[in-house]
Amino acid sequence: MVDVTDKAKKYRSVGYYPGCALEGTGNGYDVSTRAIAKKLGLGLREVSNWNCCGAMEVKNVDPKIQTYLSARVLSQAVNEDRVDVVMAPCNGCYHNLKKAEHDLAHDPKSVEVVEKLSTKAGHKAYKAGEAETIHALDWLKATVGEDGLRERTKGKLAGLKIANYYGCMYVRPRHIFPEKDQGPGSESTSQPHFMDDLLAAAGAENVSFPLKTACCGGAHTLSDSDTSTKLVLNILQAAEASGAEVIATECPTCHTGLEMHQVRAEKRFGKKTNVKVLYFTQLLGLALGIGPRALGIHTNISDSMDLIIEKRLI
Amino acid sequence: MPIHEKSLIRPENLKTHDNLVIEGIDVSGHWSTFIESRVVTDYNENLEDEIAAMPGGDKIHRCWQCGSCTNACTVNAIEPRFNPRYWIYLIRMGMESELLRDKDIIWQCVSCHKCTHICPRDVEPEGVMKATAHWLTMKGYTPPSPSHIFDEEFTHQIVQRGRIEDTEVLQNFLRKTKQPLMQDWLTAIGFAIAKRLPVKWGIKMAWAQIFKPKTRGWDKARIALEDYIHEVESEQKAVIAGKSKPQQSHAPVREAAE
């Protein structure tokens, strides 16, 4: 069992690693995460002069370059910003930082490459164990928590039917997330529930959704669009069949993938779906009384304003 | 090791006869379908080493052929020919010509990590798929796949500047794969957002196009990475030329997934 109060204190002020996606297509996620932090009085210190973590592409050129890129981000956080917790809302970033942590703790060859590249690049090499990487879900679950949300939101999301979609990189592969699957209070890799818990605390009705950790084909959104469209359409249709009005996301690649291929499925396959797609931080922001524009909802591709007005979330 | 996935039987090897009697027994019709056996004579004994030298392939020697990867596979569910277990088998047996029959789909792995998650032998099949796709292009068996082009464009931007810029990745990718920038679905998305976006955003996007996002003081890292990539590529070429052996991963096999 993990000590909850200890975490609540530790995560109140964390290093924040937005990553490339949150600066670009996933801007709504960045804006809403910062807005929530401000509202809840949580400290976010952006990792200074960060670089890309390697996303899903660099490992295909060489996996150790990805380990180095992620290790440099952690090195910046530890050595420049003096933080020991790095919060990454993007699943890709979160996954890669966790993967680097795992590789540096278990694979001597990775340590060797990271040390060599770090020395040549002129910065201190990151060593396993110097920082803890957490997801935005871990961060909110430990700080404000379900009780805090229940108190602050007064069940504002009541009547909103949500399918919680976690995607691949948050749960797989299991071995890079040693803190998951540790029994009560920890996250599950087969049936993740942190997002469900937070949204339920804000009053939402979570539908039973079988494709929580299905793949959206995000890595091939552009390079193999037909496959991505098929995978996304499956997720959208399953969400609708489960009775969901909105899909809550916690990854910018999944989010953009769902939105883009929702349009593409209609244009190319003639399959129209009406389910909305919002970041879980946007939904929690609405529940906390923050306005849609301040949560970047107008920068999403799909237009969710009708639903937001209908459910009296403004 | 028997191969029993039904999709692996090739249609041309299925022999059904309308009228055939052998030694007085009638073997005509569907119920007496024969499967002609395959004979493989050309082996590439270096094949497993070649794949092991590619990015992500260094744990292939651990495979036990349990088939959990294929069973869990996202792509297999929509394309039955996509069969990681079978390809790992062919690679370890050195059956290059058999592997090449599927050369045009191997790159389609979407990196969902379901295989790596489930693998009891810690093979990281996802990495093996990427390694195999990389190998196909390196040996000249396939032109660079769209995914390969995307990876290279993406990595190039990171090596050069430390960060990527979405619009530039999209534009360069479409240009390099000879696709029009104006595609019905992309323009539909563009119009949908343009209606709602404030002017501030347009300015921000244009700004990012001109002054690309960049990590400060990245030059030393760029040189280190360029040197490293060059080093890795020379090692890979040496293994393919048979002049060197790849470094197999000696990291311990993790405990099997429950």
XYZ file of C-alpha atoms in Angstrom:
572
model
C 0.000 0.000 0.000
C 1.137 3.495 -0.783
C 1.071 6.292 1.704
C -1.598 8.604 0.336
C -0.976 11.615 2.554
C 2.720 11.584 1.749
C 1.964 11.688 -1.980
C -0.644 14.420 -1.548
C 2.050 16.617 -0.047
C 4.802 15.620 -2.452
C 2.723 16.242 -5.603
C 1.443 19.694 -4.560
C 4.344 21.224 -6.423
C 5.794 19.279 -9.347
C 7.981 19.686 -12.413
C 5.708 20.021 -15.454
C 6.716 18.512 -18.782
C 4.163 19.525 -21.452
C 6.094 18.106 -24.439
C 5.701 18.940 -28.136
C 2.106 17.729 -28.570
C 0.752 19.996 -25.834
C 2.484 22.953 -27.473
C 0.825 22.108 -30.803
C -2.227 19.976 -31.598
C -2.878 19.089 -27.959
C -2.999 22.700 -26.817
C -6.396 22.284 -25.148
C -4.880 19.697 -22.802
C -2.074 22.070 -21.797
C -4.411 25.034 -21.244
C -6.899 22.994 -19.204
C -4.191 21.331 -17.090
C -2.716 24.719 -16.194
C -6.181 26.166 -15.512
C -7.001 23.345 -13.092
C -3.645 23.711 -11.309
C -4.331 27.416 -10.843
C -7.860 26.823 -9.596
C -6.702 24.181 -7.109
C -3.595 26.056 -6.010
C -1.190 23.377 -7.223
C 2.331 24.348 -8.295
C 3.499 23.510 -11.821
C 7.084 24.335 -12.638
C 7.714 23.826 -16.354
C 10.901 21.840 -16.967
C 13.352 24.456 -18.217
C 14.607 24.275 -21.788
C 13.089 20.853 -22.400
C 13.405 18.774 -25.537
C 11.169 16.205 -27.230
C 11.035 12.822 -25.431
C 11.324 10.933 -28.720
C 7.572 10.307 -29.125
C 6.694 7.060 -30.905
C 9.015 7.585 -33.841
C 12.602 7.932 -32.635
C 12.778 4.423 -31.155
C 12.250 3.029 -34.654
C 15.472 4.717 -35.725
C 17.233 3.625 -32.524
C 15.619 2.883 -29.127
C 18.613 4.214 -27.192
C 18.305 7.668 -28.760
C 14.820 7.774 -27.306
C 16.191 6.727 -23.918
C 18.750 9.529 -24.131
C 16.177 12.175 -25.140
C 13.879 11.231 -22.253
C 16.826 11.045 -19.850
C 17.848 14.579 -20.849
C 14.388 15.875 -19.904
C 14.703 14.201 -16.506
C 18.242 15.531 -16.131
C 16.975 19.083 -16.766
C 14.261 18.638 -14.126
C 16.642 17.222 -11.532
C 19.770 19.283 -12.141
C 18.396 22.604 -13.428
C 15.030 22.868 -11.702
C 15.808 20.834 -8.570
C 12.519 18.933 -8.626
C 12.130 15.249 -7.853
C 8.680 14.715 -9.353
C 7.999 15.254 -13.069
C 4.361 15.342 -14.170
C 3.694 14.591 -17.850
C 0.050 14.756 -19.002
C 0.853 13.352 -22.465
C 0.770 9.544 -22.525
C 3.636 9.419 -25.015
C 5.903 11.571 -22.832
C 4.809 9.775 -19.676
C 5.482 6.389 -21.286
C 8.908 7.390 -22.592
C 10.097 8.908 -19.314
C 8.970 5.743 -17.537
C 10.674 3.589 -20.169
C 13.930 5.543 -19.773
C 13.692 5.132 -16.006
C 13.231 1.376 -16.418
C 16.025 0.978 -18.980
C 18.489 2.995 -16.919
C 17.722 0.859 -13.878
C 17.996 -2.500 -15.658
C 20.075 -2.269 -18.828
C 23.802 -1.423 -18.516
C 24.069 -0.743 -22.262
C 21.426 2.012 -22.017
C 23.298 3.567 -19.094
C 26.495 3.533 -21.132
C 24.892 5.232 -24.162
C 23.081 7.843 -22.062
C 26.270 8.693 -20.159
C 28.281 8.987 -23.360
C 25.724 11.183 -25.141
C 25.100 13.352 -22.053
C 28.818 14.029 -21.621
C 29.192 14.960 -25.282
C 26.090 17.171 -25.105
C 27.536 18.904 -22.058
C 25.061 18.111 -19.284
C 24.879 15.795 -16.294
C 23.639 12.301 -17.116
C 20.361 11.378 -15.468
C 20.616 8.385 -13.138
C 17.750 6.015 -12.379
C 15.905 6.919 -9.194
C 16.712 10.642 -9.172
C 13.177 11.643 -10.120
C 9.687 10.158 -10.122
C 7.600 10.429 -13.290
C 3.842 10.703 -12.828
C 0.833 11.212 -15.088
C -1.703 14.034 -14.715
C -4.106 11.381 -13.403
C -1.709 10.351 -10.595
C -1.195 14.023 -9.816
C -4.886 14.930 -9.425
C -5.822 11.658 -7.752
C -3.187 12.237 -5.031
C -3.613 15.978 -4.499
C -7.217 17.111 -4.797
C -8.418 13.501 -4.769
C -11.946 12.218 -5.028
C -13.094 13.717 -1.725
C -11.707 17.117 -2.687
C -13.455 16.997 -6.067
C -16.735 15.886 -4.538
C -16.625 18.861 -2.208
C -15.545 21.428 -4.806
C -17.707 20.338 -7.763
C -20.908 19.442 -5.873
C -21.639 16.809 -8.513
C -21.741 19.285 -11.372
C -21.226 16.629 -14.059
C -24.396 14.796 -12.920
C -26.274 13.275 -15.823
C -23.306 13.343 -18.200
C -22.580 9.889 -19.612
C -18.864 9.383 -20.131
C -16.745 6.635 -21.749
C -13.263 6.791 -20.279
C -10.601 6.083 -22.875
C -7.013 5.530 -21.670
C -5.266 4.156 -24.766
C -2.042 2.170 -24.944
C 0.843 4.159 -23.560
C -0.626 4.744 -20.101
C -0.755 1.037 -19.235
C 1.497 -0.950 -21.564
C 3.885 -2.642 -21.255
C 3.298 -3.429 -17.591
C 6.975 -3.689 -16.581
C 7.740 0.005 -17.054
C 5.027 0.915 -14.513
C 6.168 -0.923 -11.345
C 3.742 1.075 -9.175
C 0.689 -0.175 -11.103
C -1.162 -3.437 -10.329
C -0.198 -3.194 -6.656
C -3.623 -3.812 -5.198
C -6.070 -1.387 -3.543
C -5.352 2.268 -4.243
C -3.035 1.584 -7.181
C -3.813 1.848 -10.866
C -4.634 -1.276 -12.876
C -3.067 -1.979 -16.259
C -5.933 -4.154 -17.465
C -8.830 -2.130 -16.054
C -7.488 1.375 -15.446
C -9.822 3.453 -13.272
C -8.120 6.678 -12.118
C -9.956 8.798 -14.711
C -13.241 7.024 -13.943
C -12.720 7.737 -10.238
C -12.016 11.452 -10.711
C -14.920 12.048 -13.106
C -17.309 10.024 -10.948
C -16.314 12.181 -7.976
C -17.327 15.206 -10.065
C -20.748 13.592 -10.529
C -20.407 12.023 -13.971
C -22.011 8.746 -14.893
C -19.279 6.460 -16.283
C -20.642 3.978 -18.794
C -19.290 0.446 -18.973
C -16.832 0.816 -21.853
C -14.987 -2.279 -23.099
C -12.350 -0.483 -25.188
C -10.667 1.554 -22.442
C -7.193 0.420 -23.450
C -7.778 -0.362 -27.133
C -5.391 1.159 -29.651
C -6.420 4.188 -31.768
C -3.609 3.626 -34.271
C -2.160 6.974 -33.250
C 1.367 6.043 -34.315
C 0.126 5.673 -37.900
C -2.453 8.443 -37.950
C -0.922 9.820 -41.145
C 1.256 7.001 -42.450
C -1.466 4.317 -42.454
C -4.644 6.357 -42.200
C -7.048 3.597 -43.230
C -5.932 1.350 -40.373
C -6.183 4.255 -37.924
C -9.657 5.153 -39.164
C -10.852 1.552 -38.695
C -9.451 1.392 -35.154
C -10.876 4.793 -34.198
C -14.272 4.059 -35.707
C -14.420 0.903 -33.614
C -13.757 2.944 -30.463
C -16.295 5.658 -31.372
C -19.013 3.140 -32.224
C -18.358 1.108 -29.069
C -18.614 4.288 -26.985
C -21.925 5.178 -28.613
C -23.216 1.641 -28.144
C -22.280 1.891 -24.460
C -24.527 4.927 -24.224
C -21.775 7.526 -23.844
C -22.355 11.158 -24.805
C -18.705 12.036 -24.540
C -15.374 10.214 -24.584
C -12.946 11.464 -21.939
C -9.300 11.313 -23.060
C -5.986 11.703 -21.269
C -3.568 11.570 -24.221
C -3.116 14.209 -26.948
C -2.350 11.599 -29.632
C -5.476 9.578 -28.828
C -7.556 12.739 -28.555
C -6.428 14.198 -31.880
C -6.620 10.728 -33.458
C -10.239 10.244 -32.345
C -11.230 13.704 -33.564
C -9.401 13.549 -36.904
C -10.524 10.049 -37.780
C -14.082 10.801 -36.710
C -14.084 13.299 -39.581
C -12.173 10.931 -41.872
C -14.516 7.994 -41.157
C -17.421 10.177 -42.260
C -15.636 11.507 -45.358
C -14.057 8.279 -46.570
C -16.217 5.456 -45.183
C -19.524 7.321 -44.847
C -19.743 6.355 -41.163
C -20.949 9.227 -39.017
C -20.660 9.189 -35.231
C -21.886 11.904 -32.911
C -20.106 11.147 -29.656
C -18.057 14.128 -28.400
C -14.408 13.994 -27.394
C -13.017 16.052 -24.478
C -9.865 15.902 -22.389
C -10.607 14.746 -18.844
C -8.977 17.967 -17.649
C -11.503 19.962 -19.694
C -14.357 18.013 -18.098
C -12.939 18.476 -14.596
C -12.339 22.153 -15.373
C -16.011 22.592 -16.319
C -16.990 20.800 -13.115
C -14.822 23.204 -11.136
C -16.612 26.146 -12.726
C -13.940 27.222 -15.205
C -15.271 28.576 -18.528
C -14.928 26.565 -21.768
C -12.650 29.120 -23.455
C -10.275 29.140 -20.491
C -10.102 25.348 -20.922
C -9.293 25.572 -24.633
C -12.452 23.697 -25.627
C -12.822 25.902 -28.717
C -9.410 24.656 -29.928
C -10.620 21.043 -30.127
C -11.539 19.803 -33.594
C -14.979 18.497 -32.631
C -17.498 21.040 -31.400
C -18.823 20.090 -27.961
C -20.546 23.388 -27.100
C -24.092 22.101 -27.729
C -23.609 19.331 -25.197
C -21.965 21.663 -22.676
C -24.884 24.092 -22.903
C -27.466 21.296 -22.824
C -25.928 19.851 -19.659
C -25.691 23.313 -18.068
C -21.961 23.071 -17.598
C -21.372 26.799 -18.180
C 7.091 -26.855 -34.915
C 3.742 -27.136 -36.638
C 2.201 -24.013 -38.062
C -1.507 -24.269 -37.576
C -2.984 -20.828 -38.173
C -5.446 -21.529 -40.991
C -4.586 -18.318 -42.826
C -1.063 -19.643 -43.403
C -2.287 -22.215 -45.923
C -1.861 -20.630 -49.315
C -4.839 -20.788 -51.673
C -2.645 -22.105 -54.523
C -1.595 -25.053 -52.345
C -5.174 -26.169 -51.763
C -5.999 -28.898 -54.275
C -9.608 -29.928 -54.807
C -10.464 -32.308 -57.664
C -13.795 -32.722 -59.387
C -13.046 -36.255 -60.428
C -10.186 -38.155 -58.853
C -9.873 -41.797 -57.887
C -6.685 -43.050 -56.227
C -6.237 -46.797 -55.760
C -9.930 -47.352 -56.087
C -10.897 -44.662 -53.543
C -12.886 -41.669 -54.710
C -11.121 -38.506 -53.446
C -13.087 -35.921 -55.418
C -14.760 -32.850 -54.035
C -14.397 -30.432 -51.149
C -14.239 -33.054 -48.394
C -11.119 -34.524 -49.957
C -9.124 -31.317 -50.298
C -5.361 -31.857 -50.311
C -2.804 -29.395 -49.009
C 0.350 -29.470 -51.077
C 3.399 -29.323 -48.824
C 5.941 -26.563 -49.158
C 9.592 -27.226 -49.760
C 12.055 -24.604 -48.621
C 15.607 -24.967 -49.834
C 17.148 -21.517 -49.580
C 18.122 -20.415 -46.107
C 19.778 -17.244 -44.908
C 21.653 -18.529 -41.901
C 22.571 -14.980 -40.936
C 18.930 -13.802 -40.841
C 18.391 -13.853 -37.062
C 21.654 -11.966 -36.530
C 20.712 -9.388 -39.149
C 17.353 -8.689 -37.483
C 18.970 -8.681 -34.014
C 21.284 -5.894 -35.191
C 18.354 -3.650 -36.181
C 16.729 -1.176 -33.746
C 14.529 -3.155 -31.334
C 15.473 -6.652 -32.530
C 18.048 -7.624 -29.918
C 15.768 -9.909 -27.869
C 14.442 -12.092 -30.699
C 16.553 -15.098 -29.620
C 14.397 -15.555 -26.508
C 11.184 -16.499 -28.344
C 9.414 -19.713 -27.380
C 6.747 -19.525 -30.104
C 3.831 -19.425 -27.665
C 1.865 -17.135 -29.994
C 0.644 -14.726 -27.296
C 1.846 -11.805 -29.439
C -0.270 -12.747 -32.449
C -3.202 -13.479 -30.182
C -3.004 -10.024 -28.583
C -2.185 -8.119 -31.782
C -4.259 -5.061 -32.756
C -3.315 -5.256 -36.440
C -3.885 -9.022 -36.638
C -7.516 -8.388 -35.711
C -8.051 -6.393 -38.907
C -5.405 -8.041 -41.126
C -5.073 -11.805 -40.401
C -1.862 -12.036 -42.438
C -0.171 -9.852 -39.814
C 1.371 -12.591 -37.680
C 4.321 -11.641 -35.430
C 4.762 -15.181 -34.044
C 5.078 -16.640 -37.538
C 7.529 -13.984 -38.711
C 9.725 -14.489 -35.633
C 9.679 -18.234 -36.425
C 10.714 -17.633 -40.043
C 13.492 -15.253 -38.996
C 14.915 -17.663 -36.454
C 14.761 -20.514 -38.987
C 16.410 -18.338 -41.647
C 13.519 -18.661 -44.112
C 14.029 -15.353 -45.827
C 12.019 -16.029 -48.997
C 9.002 -17.032 -46.900
C 9.303 -13.856 -44.837
C 9.488 -11.742 -47.987
C 6.006 -12.883 -49.014
C 4.666 -10.571 -46.301
C 7.176 -7.767 -46.806
C 4.571 -5.142 -47.670
C 2.593 -5.369 -44.416
C 5.237 -5.817 -41.710
C 5.652 -2.051 -41.291
C 1.976 -1.728 -40.289
C 2.614 -2.486 -36.586
C 0.916 0.353 -34.649
C 3.122 0.061 -31.525
C 0.206 -0.566 -29.142
C 2.563 -2.725 -27.016
C -0.049 -5.439 -26.397
C 2.521 -8.056 -27.487
C 5.308 -6.694 -25.294
C 2.832 -6.490 -22.415
C 1.819 -10.142 -22.719
C 5.099 -11.792 -23.851
C 6.261 -14.335 -21.230
C 9.798 -14.358 -22.640
C 10.406 -10.630 -22.788
C 11.051 -10.703 -26.544
C 9.504 -7.243 -27.092
C 7.868 -8.376 -30.357
C 6.900 -4.774 -31.143
C 10.596 -3.956 -31.398
C 11.166 -7.023 -33.578
C 8.449 -5.831 -35.982
C 10.113 -2.423 -36.254
C 13.526 -4.080 -36.647
C 12.197 -6.290 -39.441
C 10.607 -3.355 -41.269
C 13.874 -1.442 -40.935
C 15.815 -4.438 -42.274
C 13.497 -4.801 -45.307
C 14.209 -1.214 -46.312
C 17.911 -1.440 -45.548
C 18.302 -4.559 -47.725
C 16.344 -2.849 -50.511
C 13.473 -5.377 -50.446
C 10.875 -2.648 -49.965
C 10.915 1.079 -50.621
C 10.857 3.105 -47.386
C 7.324 2.684 -45.983
C 5.210 5.749 -45.139
C 5.889 4.973 -41.478
C 9.645 4.850 -42.135
C 9.506 8.218 -43.899
C 7.503 9.684 -41.009
C 9.957 8.340 -38.402
C 12.947 9.734 -40.295
C 11.349 13.177 -40.749
C 10.383 13.294 -37.076
C 13.785 12.127 -35.827
C 15.574 14.542 -38.162
C 13.719 17.514 -36.657
C 14.515 16.399 -33.111
C 18.180 15.780 -33.871
C 18.447 19.202 -35.517
C 16.511 21.295 -33.008
C 15.545 19.212 -29.976
C 11.856 19.711 -30.663
C 9.339 19.164 -33.436
C 6.789 21.431 -35.012
C 3.478 19.721 -35.911
C 2.699 21.589 -39.109
C 6.199 21.109 -40.475
C 6.101 17.347 -39.782
C 2.727 17.117 -41.554
C 3.798 19.178 -44.572
C 7.141 17.443 -45.046
C 5.577 14.012 -44.617
C 2.863 14.661 -47.202
C 5.439 16.115 -49.608
C 7.858 13.191 -49.188
C 5.105 10.605 -49.655
C 3.779 12.567 -52.662
C 0.343 13.157 -51.143
C -1.599 16.369 -51.716
C -1.761 18.771 -48.785
C -5.388 19.451 -49.647
C -7.178 16.238 -48.712
C -10.918 16.258 -48.165
C -10.712 15.208 -44.535
C -7.770 17.451 -43.671
C -9.452 20.499 -45.185
C -12.713 19.624 -43.411
C -10.787 19.607 -40.126
C -9.008 22.842 -41.041
C -12.307 24.625 -41.738
C -13.909 23.249 -38.585
C -11.203 24.720 -36.377
C -10.662 27.910 -38.355
C -14.293 28.911 -37.690
C -13.737 28.927 -33.949
C -10.120 29.838 -33.456
C -9.213 33.300 -32.254
C -6.829 35.426 -34.341
C -4.228 35.061 -31.595
C -3.940 31.398 -32.516
C -3.328 32.064 -36.194
C -0.514 34.377 -35.230
C 0.897 31.782 -32.831
C 0.871 29.096 -35.526
C 2.483 31.365 -38.115
C 5.092 32.320 -35.519
C 5.951 28.646 -34.900
C 6.325 28.162 -38.662
C 8.881 30.939 -38.958
C 10.665 30.661 -35.626
C 10.729 26.911 -35.131
C 10.509 25.675 -31.548
C 14.068 24.895 -30.483
C 15.859 23.692 -27.385
C 18.507 26.259 -26.403
C 22.136 25.193 -26.649
C 21.185 22.060 -28.609
C 24.199 22.116 -30.958
C 26.380 19.846 -28.839
C 23.534 17.364 -28.412
C 22.912 17.501 -32.183
C 26.538 16.614 -32.948
C 26.553 13.844 -30.314
C 23.365 12.356 -31.787
C 24.554 12.620 -35.389
C 27.802 10.831 -34.474
C 25.873 8.162 -32.596
C 23.415 7.534 -35.458
C 26.355 7.220 -37.850
C 28.012 4.717 -35.510
C 24.847 2.611 -35.174
C 24.291 2.559 -38.948
C 27.855 1.391 -39.628
C 27.420 -1.446 -37.112
C 24.144 -2.477 -38.775
C 25.742 -2.474 -42.223
C 28.676 -4.558 -40.948
C 26.296 -7.220 -39.608
C 24.330 -7.329 -42.866
C 27.598 -7.713 -44.773
C 28.441 -10.665 -42.488
C 31.501 -8.869 -41.102
C 30.266 -8.535 -37.545
C 27.966 -10.218 -35.016
C 25.184 -8.262 -33.321
C 25.167 -7.680 -29.590
C 22.377 -9.790 -28.171
C 20.604 -8.338 -25.197
C 21.888 -9.854 -21.965
C 19.369 -8.030 -19.820
C 17.646 -10.619 -17.608
C 14.268 -11.966 -18.707
C 11.648 -10.458 -16.452
C 9.229 -12.612 -14.538
C 6.398 -13.874 -16.694
C 3.233 -11.820 -16.736
C 0.530 -13.339 -14.602
